[in-house]
PDB file of C-alpha atoms and ligand atoms in Angstrom:
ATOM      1  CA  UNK A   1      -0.541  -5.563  -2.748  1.00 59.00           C
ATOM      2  CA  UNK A   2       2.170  -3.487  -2.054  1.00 70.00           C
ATOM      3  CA  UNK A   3       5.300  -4.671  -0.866  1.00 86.00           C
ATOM      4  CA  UNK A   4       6.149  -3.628   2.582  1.00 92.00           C
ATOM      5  CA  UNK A   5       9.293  -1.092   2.935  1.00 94.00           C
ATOM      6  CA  UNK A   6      11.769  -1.478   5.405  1.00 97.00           C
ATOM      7  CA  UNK A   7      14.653   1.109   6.096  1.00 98.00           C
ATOM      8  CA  UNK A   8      17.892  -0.817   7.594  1.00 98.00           C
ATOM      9  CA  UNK A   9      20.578   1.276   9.628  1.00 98.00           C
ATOM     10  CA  UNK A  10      23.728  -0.763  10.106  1.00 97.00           C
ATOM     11  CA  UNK A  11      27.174  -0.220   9.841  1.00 96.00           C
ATOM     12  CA  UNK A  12      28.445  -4.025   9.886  1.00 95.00           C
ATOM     13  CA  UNK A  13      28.351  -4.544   6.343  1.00 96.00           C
ATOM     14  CA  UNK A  14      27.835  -8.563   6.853  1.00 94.00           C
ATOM     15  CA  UNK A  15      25.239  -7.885   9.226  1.00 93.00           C
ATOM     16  CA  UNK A  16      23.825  -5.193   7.329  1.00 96.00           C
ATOM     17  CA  UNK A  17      23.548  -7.950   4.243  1.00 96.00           C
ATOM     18  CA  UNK A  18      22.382 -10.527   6.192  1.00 94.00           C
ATOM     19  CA  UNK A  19      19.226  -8.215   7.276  1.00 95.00           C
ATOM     20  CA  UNK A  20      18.842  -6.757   3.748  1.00 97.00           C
ATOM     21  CA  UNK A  21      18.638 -10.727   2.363  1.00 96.00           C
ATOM     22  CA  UNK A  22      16.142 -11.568   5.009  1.00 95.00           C
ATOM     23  CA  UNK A  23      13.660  -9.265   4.861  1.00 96.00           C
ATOM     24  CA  UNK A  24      13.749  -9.487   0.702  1.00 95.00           C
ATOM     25  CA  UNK A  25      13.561 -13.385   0.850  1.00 94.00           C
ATOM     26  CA  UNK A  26      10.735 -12.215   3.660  1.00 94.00           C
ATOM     27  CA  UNK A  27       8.629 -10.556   1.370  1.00 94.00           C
ATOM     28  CA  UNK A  28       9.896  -7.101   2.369  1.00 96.00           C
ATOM     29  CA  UNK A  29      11.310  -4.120   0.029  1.00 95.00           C
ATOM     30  CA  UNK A  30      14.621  -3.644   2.214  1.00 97.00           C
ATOM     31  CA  UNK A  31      16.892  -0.640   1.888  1.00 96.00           C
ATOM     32  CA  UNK A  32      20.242   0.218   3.340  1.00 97.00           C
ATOM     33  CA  UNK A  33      21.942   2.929   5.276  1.00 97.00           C
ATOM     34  CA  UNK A  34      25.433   2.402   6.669  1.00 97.00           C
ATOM     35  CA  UNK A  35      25.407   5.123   9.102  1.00 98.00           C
ATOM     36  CA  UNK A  36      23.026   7.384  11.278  1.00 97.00           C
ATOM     37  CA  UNK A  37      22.829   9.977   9.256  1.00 96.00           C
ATOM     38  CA  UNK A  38      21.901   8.638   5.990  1.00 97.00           C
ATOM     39  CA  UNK A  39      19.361   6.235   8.056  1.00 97.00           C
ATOM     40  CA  UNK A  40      17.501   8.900   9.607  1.00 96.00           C
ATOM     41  CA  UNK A  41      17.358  10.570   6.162  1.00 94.00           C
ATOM     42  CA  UNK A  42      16.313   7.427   4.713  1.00 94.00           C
ATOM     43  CA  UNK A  43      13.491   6.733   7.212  1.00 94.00           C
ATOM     44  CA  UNK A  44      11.877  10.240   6.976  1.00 89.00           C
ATOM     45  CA  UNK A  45      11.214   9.117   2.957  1.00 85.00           C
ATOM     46  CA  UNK A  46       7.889   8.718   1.891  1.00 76.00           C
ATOM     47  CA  UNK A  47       6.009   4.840   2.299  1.00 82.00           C
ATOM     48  CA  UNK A  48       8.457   4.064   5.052  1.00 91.00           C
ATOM     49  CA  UNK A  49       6.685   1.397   6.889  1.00 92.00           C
ATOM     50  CA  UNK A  50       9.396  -0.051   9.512  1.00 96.00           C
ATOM     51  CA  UNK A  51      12.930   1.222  10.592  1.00 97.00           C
ATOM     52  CA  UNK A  52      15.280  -1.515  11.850  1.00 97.00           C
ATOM     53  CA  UNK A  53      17.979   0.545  13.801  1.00 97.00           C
ATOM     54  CA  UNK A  54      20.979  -0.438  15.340  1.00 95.00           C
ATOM     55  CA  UNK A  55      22.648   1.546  18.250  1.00 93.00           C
ATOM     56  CA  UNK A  56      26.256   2.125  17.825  1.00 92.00           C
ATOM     57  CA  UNK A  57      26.236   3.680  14.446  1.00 95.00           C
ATOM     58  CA  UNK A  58      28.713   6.194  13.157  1.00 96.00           C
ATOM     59  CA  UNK A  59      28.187   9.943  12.416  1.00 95.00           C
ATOM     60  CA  UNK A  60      24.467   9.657  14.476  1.00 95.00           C
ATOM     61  CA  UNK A  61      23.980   7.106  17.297  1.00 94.00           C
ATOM     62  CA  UNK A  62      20.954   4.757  17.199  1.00 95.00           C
ATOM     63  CA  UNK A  63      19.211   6.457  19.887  1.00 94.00           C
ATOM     64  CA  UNK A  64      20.007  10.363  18.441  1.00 95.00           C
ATOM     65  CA  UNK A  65      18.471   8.808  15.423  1.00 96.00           C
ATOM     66  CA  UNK A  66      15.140   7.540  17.288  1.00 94.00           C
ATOM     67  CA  UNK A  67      14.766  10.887  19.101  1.00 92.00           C
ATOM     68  CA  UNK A  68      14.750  12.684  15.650  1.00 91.00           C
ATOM     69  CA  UNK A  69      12.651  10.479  13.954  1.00 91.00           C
ATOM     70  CA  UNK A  70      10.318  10.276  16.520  1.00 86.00           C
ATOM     71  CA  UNK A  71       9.551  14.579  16.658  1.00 81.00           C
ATOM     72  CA  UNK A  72       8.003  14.205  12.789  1.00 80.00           C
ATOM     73  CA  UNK A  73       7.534  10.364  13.047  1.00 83.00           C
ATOM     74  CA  UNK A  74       5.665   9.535  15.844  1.00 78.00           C
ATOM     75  CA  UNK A  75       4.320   6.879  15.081  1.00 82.00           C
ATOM     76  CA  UNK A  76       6.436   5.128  12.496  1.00 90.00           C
ATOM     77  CA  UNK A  77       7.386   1.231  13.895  1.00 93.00           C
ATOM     78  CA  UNK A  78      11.045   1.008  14.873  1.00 95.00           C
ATOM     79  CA  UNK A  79      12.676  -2.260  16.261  1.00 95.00           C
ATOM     80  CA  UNK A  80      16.019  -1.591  17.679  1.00 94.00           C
ATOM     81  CA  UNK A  81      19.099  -3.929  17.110  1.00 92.00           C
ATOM     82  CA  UNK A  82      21.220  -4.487  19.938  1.00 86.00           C
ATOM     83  CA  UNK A  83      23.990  -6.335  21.497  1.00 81.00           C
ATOM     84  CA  UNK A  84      23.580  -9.505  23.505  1.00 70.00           C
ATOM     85  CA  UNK A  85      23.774  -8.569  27.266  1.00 71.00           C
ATOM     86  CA  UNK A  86      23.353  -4.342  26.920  1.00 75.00           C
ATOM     87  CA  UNK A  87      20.155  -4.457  28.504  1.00 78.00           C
ATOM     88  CA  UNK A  88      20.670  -0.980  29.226  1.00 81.00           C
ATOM     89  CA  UNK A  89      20.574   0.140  25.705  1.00 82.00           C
ATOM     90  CA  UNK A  90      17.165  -2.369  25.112  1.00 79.00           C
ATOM     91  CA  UNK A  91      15.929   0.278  28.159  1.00 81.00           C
ATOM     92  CA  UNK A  92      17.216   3.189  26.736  1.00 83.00           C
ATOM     93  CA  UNK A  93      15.732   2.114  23.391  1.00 85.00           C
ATOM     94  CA  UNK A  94      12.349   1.523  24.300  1.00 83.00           C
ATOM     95  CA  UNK A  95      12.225   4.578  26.355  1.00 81.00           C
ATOM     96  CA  UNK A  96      12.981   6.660  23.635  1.00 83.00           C
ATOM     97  CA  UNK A  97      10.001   4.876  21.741  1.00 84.00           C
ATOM     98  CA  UNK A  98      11.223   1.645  19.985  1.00 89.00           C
ATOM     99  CA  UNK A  99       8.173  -0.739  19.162  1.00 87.00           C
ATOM    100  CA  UNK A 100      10.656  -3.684  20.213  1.00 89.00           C
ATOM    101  CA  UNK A 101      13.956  -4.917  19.823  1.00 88.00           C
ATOM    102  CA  UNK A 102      15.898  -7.479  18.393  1.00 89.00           C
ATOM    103  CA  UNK A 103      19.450  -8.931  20.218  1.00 87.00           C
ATOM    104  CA  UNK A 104      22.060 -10.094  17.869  1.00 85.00           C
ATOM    105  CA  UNK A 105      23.228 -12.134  16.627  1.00 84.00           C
ATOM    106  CA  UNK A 106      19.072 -13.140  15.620  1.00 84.00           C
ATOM    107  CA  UNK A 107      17.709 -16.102  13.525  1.00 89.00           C
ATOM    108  CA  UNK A 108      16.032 -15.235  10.410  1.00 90.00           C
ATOM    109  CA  UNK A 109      12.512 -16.319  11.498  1.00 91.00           C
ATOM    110  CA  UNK A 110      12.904 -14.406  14.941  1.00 90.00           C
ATOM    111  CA  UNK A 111      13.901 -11.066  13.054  1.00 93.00           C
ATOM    112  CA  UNK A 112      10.539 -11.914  10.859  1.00 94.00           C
ATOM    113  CA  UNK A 113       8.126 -12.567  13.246  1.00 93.00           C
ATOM    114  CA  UNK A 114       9.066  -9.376  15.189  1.00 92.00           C
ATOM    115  CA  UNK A 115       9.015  -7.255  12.068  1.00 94.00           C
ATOM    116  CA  UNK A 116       5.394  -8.869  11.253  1.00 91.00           C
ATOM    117  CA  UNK A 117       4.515  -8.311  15.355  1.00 88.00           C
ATOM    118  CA  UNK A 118       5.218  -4.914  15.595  1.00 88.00           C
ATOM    119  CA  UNK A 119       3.738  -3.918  11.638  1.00 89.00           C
ATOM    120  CA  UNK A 120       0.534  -5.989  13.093  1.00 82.00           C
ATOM    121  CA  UNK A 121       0.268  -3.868  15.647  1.00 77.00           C
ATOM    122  CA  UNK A 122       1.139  -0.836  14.526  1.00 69.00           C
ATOM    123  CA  UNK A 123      -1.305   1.609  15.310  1.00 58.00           C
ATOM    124  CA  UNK A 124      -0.664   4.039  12.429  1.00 51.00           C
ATOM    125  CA  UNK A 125       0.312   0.932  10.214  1.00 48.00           C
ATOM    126  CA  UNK A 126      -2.261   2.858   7.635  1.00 54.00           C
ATOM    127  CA  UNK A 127      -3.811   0.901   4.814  1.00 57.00           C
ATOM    128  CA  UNK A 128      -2.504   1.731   1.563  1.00 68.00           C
ATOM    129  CA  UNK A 129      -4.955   4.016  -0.197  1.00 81.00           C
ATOM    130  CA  UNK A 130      -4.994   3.594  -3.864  1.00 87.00           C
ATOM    131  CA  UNK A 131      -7.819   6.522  -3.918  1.00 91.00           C
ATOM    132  CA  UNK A 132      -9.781   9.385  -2.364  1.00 94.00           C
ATOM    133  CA  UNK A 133     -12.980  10.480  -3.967  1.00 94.00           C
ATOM    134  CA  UNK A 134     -15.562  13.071  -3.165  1.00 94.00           C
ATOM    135  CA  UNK A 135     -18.651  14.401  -4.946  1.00 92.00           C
ATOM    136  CA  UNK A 136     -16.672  16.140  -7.107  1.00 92.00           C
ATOM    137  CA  UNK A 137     -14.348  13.653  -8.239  1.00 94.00           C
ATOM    138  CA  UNK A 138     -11.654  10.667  -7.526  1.00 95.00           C
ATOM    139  CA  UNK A 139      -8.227  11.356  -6.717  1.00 95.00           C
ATOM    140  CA  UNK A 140      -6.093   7.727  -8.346  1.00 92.00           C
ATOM    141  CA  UNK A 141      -2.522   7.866  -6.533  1.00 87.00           C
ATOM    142  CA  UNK A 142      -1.414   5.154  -8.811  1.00 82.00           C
ATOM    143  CA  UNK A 143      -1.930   7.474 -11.826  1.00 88.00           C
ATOM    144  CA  UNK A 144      -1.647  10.862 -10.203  1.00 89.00           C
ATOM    145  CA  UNK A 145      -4.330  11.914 -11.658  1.00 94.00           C
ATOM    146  CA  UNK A 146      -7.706  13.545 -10.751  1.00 95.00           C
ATOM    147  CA  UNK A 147     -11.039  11.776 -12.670  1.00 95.00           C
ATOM    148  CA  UNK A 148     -14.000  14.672 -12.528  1.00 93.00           C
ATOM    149  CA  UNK A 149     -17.553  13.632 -11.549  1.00 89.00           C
ATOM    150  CA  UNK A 150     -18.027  14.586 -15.088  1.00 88.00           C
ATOM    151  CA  UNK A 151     -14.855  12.708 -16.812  1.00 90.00           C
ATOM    152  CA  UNK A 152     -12.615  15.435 -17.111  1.00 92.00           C
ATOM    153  CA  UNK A 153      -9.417  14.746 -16.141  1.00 94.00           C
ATOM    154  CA  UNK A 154      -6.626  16.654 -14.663  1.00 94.00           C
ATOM    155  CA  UNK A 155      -3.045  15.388 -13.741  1.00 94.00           C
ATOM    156  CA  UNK A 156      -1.230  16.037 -10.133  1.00 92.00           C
ATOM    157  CA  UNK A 157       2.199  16.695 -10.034  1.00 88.00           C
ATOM    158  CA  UNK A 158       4.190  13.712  -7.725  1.00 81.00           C
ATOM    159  CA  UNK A 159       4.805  16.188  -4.964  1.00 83.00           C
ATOM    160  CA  UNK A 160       1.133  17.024  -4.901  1.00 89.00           C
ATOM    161  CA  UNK A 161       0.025  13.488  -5.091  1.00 88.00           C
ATOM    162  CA  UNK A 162       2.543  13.058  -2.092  1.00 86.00           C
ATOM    163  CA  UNK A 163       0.829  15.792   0.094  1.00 91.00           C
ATOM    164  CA  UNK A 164      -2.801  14.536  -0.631  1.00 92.00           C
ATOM    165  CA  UNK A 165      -1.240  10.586   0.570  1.00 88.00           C
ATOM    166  CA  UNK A 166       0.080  11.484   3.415  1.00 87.00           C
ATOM    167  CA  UNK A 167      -3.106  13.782   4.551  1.00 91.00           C
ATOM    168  CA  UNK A 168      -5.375  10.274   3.268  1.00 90.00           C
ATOM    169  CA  UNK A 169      -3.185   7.739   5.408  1.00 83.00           C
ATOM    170  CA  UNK A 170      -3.350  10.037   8.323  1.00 82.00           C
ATOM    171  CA  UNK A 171      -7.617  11.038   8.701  1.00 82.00           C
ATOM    172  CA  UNK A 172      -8.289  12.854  11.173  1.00 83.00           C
ATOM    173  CA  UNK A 173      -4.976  14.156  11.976  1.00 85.00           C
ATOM    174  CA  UNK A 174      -3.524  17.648  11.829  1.00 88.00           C
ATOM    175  CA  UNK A 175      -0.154  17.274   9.481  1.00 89.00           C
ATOM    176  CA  UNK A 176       2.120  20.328  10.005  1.00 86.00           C
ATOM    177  CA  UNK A 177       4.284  22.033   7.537  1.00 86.00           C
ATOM    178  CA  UNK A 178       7.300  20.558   8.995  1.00 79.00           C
ATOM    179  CA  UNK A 179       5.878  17.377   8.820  1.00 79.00           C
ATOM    180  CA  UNK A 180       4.911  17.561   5.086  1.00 84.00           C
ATOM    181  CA  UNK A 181       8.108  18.905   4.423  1.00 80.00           C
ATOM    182  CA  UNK A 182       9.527  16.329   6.194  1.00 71.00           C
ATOM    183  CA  UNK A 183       7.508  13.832   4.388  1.00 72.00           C
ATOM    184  CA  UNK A 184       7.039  14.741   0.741  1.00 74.00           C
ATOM    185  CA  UNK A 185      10.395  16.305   0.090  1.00 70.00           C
ATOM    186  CA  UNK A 186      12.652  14.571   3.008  1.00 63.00           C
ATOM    187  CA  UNK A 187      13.887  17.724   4.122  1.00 58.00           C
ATOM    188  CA  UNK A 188      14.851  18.312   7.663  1.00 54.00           C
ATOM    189  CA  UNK A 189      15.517  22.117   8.986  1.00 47.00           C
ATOM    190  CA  UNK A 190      13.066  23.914  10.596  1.00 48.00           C
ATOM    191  CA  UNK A 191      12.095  27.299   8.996  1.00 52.00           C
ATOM    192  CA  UNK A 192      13.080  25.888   5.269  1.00 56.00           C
ATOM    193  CA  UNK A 193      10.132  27.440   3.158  1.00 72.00           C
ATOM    194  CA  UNK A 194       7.040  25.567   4.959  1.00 74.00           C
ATOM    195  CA  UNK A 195       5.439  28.275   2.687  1.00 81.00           C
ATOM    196  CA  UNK A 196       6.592  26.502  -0.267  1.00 81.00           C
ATOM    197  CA  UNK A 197       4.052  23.987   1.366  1.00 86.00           C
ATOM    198  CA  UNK A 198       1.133  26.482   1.344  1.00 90.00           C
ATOM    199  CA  UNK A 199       1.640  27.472  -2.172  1.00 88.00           C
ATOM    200  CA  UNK A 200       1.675  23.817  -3.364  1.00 89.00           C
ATOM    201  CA  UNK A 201      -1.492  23.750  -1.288  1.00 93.00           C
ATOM    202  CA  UNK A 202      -3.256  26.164  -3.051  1.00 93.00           C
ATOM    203  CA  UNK A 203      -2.297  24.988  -6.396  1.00 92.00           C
ATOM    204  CA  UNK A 204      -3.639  21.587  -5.438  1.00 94.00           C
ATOM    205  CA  UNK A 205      -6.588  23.333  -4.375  1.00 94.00           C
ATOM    206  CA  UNK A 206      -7.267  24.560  -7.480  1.00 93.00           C
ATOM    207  CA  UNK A 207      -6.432  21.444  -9.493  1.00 93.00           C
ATOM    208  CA  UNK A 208      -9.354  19.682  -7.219  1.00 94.00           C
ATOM    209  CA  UNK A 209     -11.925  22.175  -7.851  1.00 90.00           C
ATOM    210  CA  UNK A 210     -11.436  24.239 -10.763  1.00 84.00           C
ATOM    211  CA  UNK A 211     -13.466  27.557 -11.205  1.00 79.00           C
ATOM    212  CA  UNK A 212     -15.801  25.659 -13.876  1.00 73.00           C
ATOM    213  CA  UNK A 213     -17.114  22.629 -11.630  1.00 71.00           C
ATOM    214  CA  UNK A 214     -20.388  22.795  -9.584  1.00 76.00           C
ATOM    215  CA  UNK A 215     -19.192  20.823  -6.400  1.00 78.00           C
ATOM    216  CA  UNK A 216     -16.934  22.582  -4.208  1.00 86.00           C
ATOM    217  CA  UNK A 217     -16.178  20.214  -1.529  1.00 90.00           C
ATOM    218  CA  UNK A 218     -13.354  20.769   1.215  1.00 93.00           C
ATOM    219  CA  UNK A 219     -10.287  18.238  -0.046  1.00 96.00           C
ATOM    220  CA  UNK A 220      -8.074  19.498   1.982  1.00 96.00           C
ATOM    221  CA  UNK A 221      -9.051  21.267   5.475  1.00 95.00           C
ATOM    222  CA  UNK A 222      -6.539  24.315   6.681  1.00 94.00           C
ATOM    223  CA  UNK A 223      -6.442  24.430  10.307  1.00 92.00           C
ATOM    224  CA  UNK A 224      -4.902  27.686  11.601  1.00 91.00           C
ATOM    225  CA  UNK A 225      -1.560  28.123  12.885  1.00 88.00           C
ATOM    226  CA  UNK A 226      -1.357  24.355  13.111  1.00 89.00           C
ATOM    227  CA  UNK A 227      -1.482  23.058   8.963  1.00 92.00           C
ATOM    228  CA  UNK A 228      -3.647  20.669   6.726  1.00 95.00           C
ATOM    229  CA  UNK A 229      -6.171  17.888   7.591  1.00 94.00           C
ATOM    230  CA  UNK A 230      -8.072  15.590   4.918  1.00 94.00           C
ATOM    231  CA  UNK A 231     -11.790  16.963   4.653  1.00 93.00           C
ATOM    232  CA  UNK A 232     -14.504  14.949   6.676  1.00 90.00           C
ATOM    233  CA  UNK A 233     -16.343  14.640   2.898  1.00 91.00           C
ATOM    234  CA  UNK A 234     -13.174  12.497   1.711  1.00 93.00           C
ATOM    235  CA  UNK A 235     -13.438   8.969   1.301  1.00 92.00           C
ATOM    236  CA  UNK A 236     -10.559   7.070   1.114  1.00 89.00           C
ATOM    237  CA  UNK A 237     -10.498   3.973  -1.342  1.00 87.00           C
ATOM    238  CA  UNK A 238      -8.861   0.763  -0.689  1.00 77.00           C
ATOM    239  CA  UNK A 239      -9.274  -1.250  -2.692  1.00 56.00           C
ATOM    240  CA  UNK A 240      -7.159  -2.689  -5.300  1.00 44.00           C
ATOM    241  CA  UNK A 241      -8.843  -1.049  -8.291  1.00 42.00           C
ATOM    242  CA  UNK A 242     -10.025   2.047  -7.503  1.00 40.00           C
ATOM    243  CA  UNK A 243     -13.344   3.592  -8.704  1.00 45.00           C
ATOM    244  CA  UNK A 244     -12.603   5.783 -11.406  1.00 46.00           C
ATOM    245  CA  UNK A 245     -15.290   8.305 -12.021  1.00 42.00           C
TER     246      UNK A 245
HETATM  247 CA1   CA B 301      26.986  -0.860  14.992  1.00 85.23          CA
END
């Protein structure tokens, strides 16, 4: 199974090493960011699955970096760190949408068993798909690479293998352009080519049924004026070995 990512922003460097050592002897892949800036950057990347964030961080405070987060990110789990005693911050923090927090300084096990808690929990904690198939064919994210109902095969680029993962761990949902941007290339900045996004879009669409194939299902679902859904015909696969055509 895939290792569980967590994104660290902490500007103690002790503190910061402590947490990193923790969640890796936890069972956790644990990355760094020493300041807001580079922590909000690093939470917006792709297979994110927890943000541990402390408050009083240089060049973007804790909770400038929650707000942020939380416009393409709504659902991402975030523990905040915070002093002993600032129980206004711990307020402030789970106002602005923290799943918990965490007072230092923290035993190991306590920082564990609220990192399991909240990923347990987690409503959009989404099951890793290793797949999506339809009539026409299977969709392997380990390979990127598209396996025809009739065995052709057809390779996807990373960044559309990106799009189609985030529209399979989120079903049902309307992704925006922002979003995907957001997501798949770690961009922030509003009006930065979100038709970039639709041109990707309709390459992939392509890829997934080409001209010469006699299903046509709907992969990908373009809801107007608001951006891309998976198709109801999509199935996601879970499994560890996916089917492959
Ligand atoms: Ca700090």
């Amino acid at each position: 199974m895939r290792r569980r990512k967590v994104v660290v922003v902490e500007d103690e460097p002790a503190i910061l090493q402590g947490l990193l050592d923790v969640l890796q002897v936890g069972g956790y892949e644990a990355v760094g960011a020493a300041d807001g800036l580079t922590g909000l950057e690093q939470s917006r990347h792709l297979g994110v699955d927890l943000v541990l964030l402390d408050l009083l961080l240089p060049r973007m405070d804790g909770l400038m970096v929650l707000a942020e987060l939380r416009k393409t990110h709504p659902n991402l789990p975030v523990i905040i760190l915070t002093a002993r005693g600032s129980e206004e911050d711990r307020v402030r923090g789970l106002q602005g949408g923290a799943d918990d927090y965490v007072v230092k300084p923290f035993s190991a096990r306590e920082l564990l068993a609220r990192v399991e808690a909240v990923l347990r929990r987690s409503p959009e904690r989404p099951a890793p798909v290793k797949a999506i198939k339809t009539t026409a064919g299977t969709v392997d994210f380990e390979r990127c690479e598209i396996v025809f109902a009739g065995g052709q095969r057809a390779n996807l680029s990373e960044m559309e293998a990106g799009i189609l993962t985030h529209l399979a761990v989120n079903p049902g949902r309307v992704i925006s352009r922002d979003e995907l941007l957001m997501r798949v290339w770690g961009i922030g900045g509003g009006n930065l080519e979100t038709r970039a996004i639709d041109m990707h879009i309709t390459r992939l669409r392509g890829k997934l049924n080409p001209p010469n194939t006699e299903e046509n299902p709907d992969w990908i679902v373009t809801v107007r004026g608001k951006g891309y859904m998976l198709g109801a015909e999509v199935t996601l696969l879970t499994t560890e070995q996916p089917e492959a055509g």
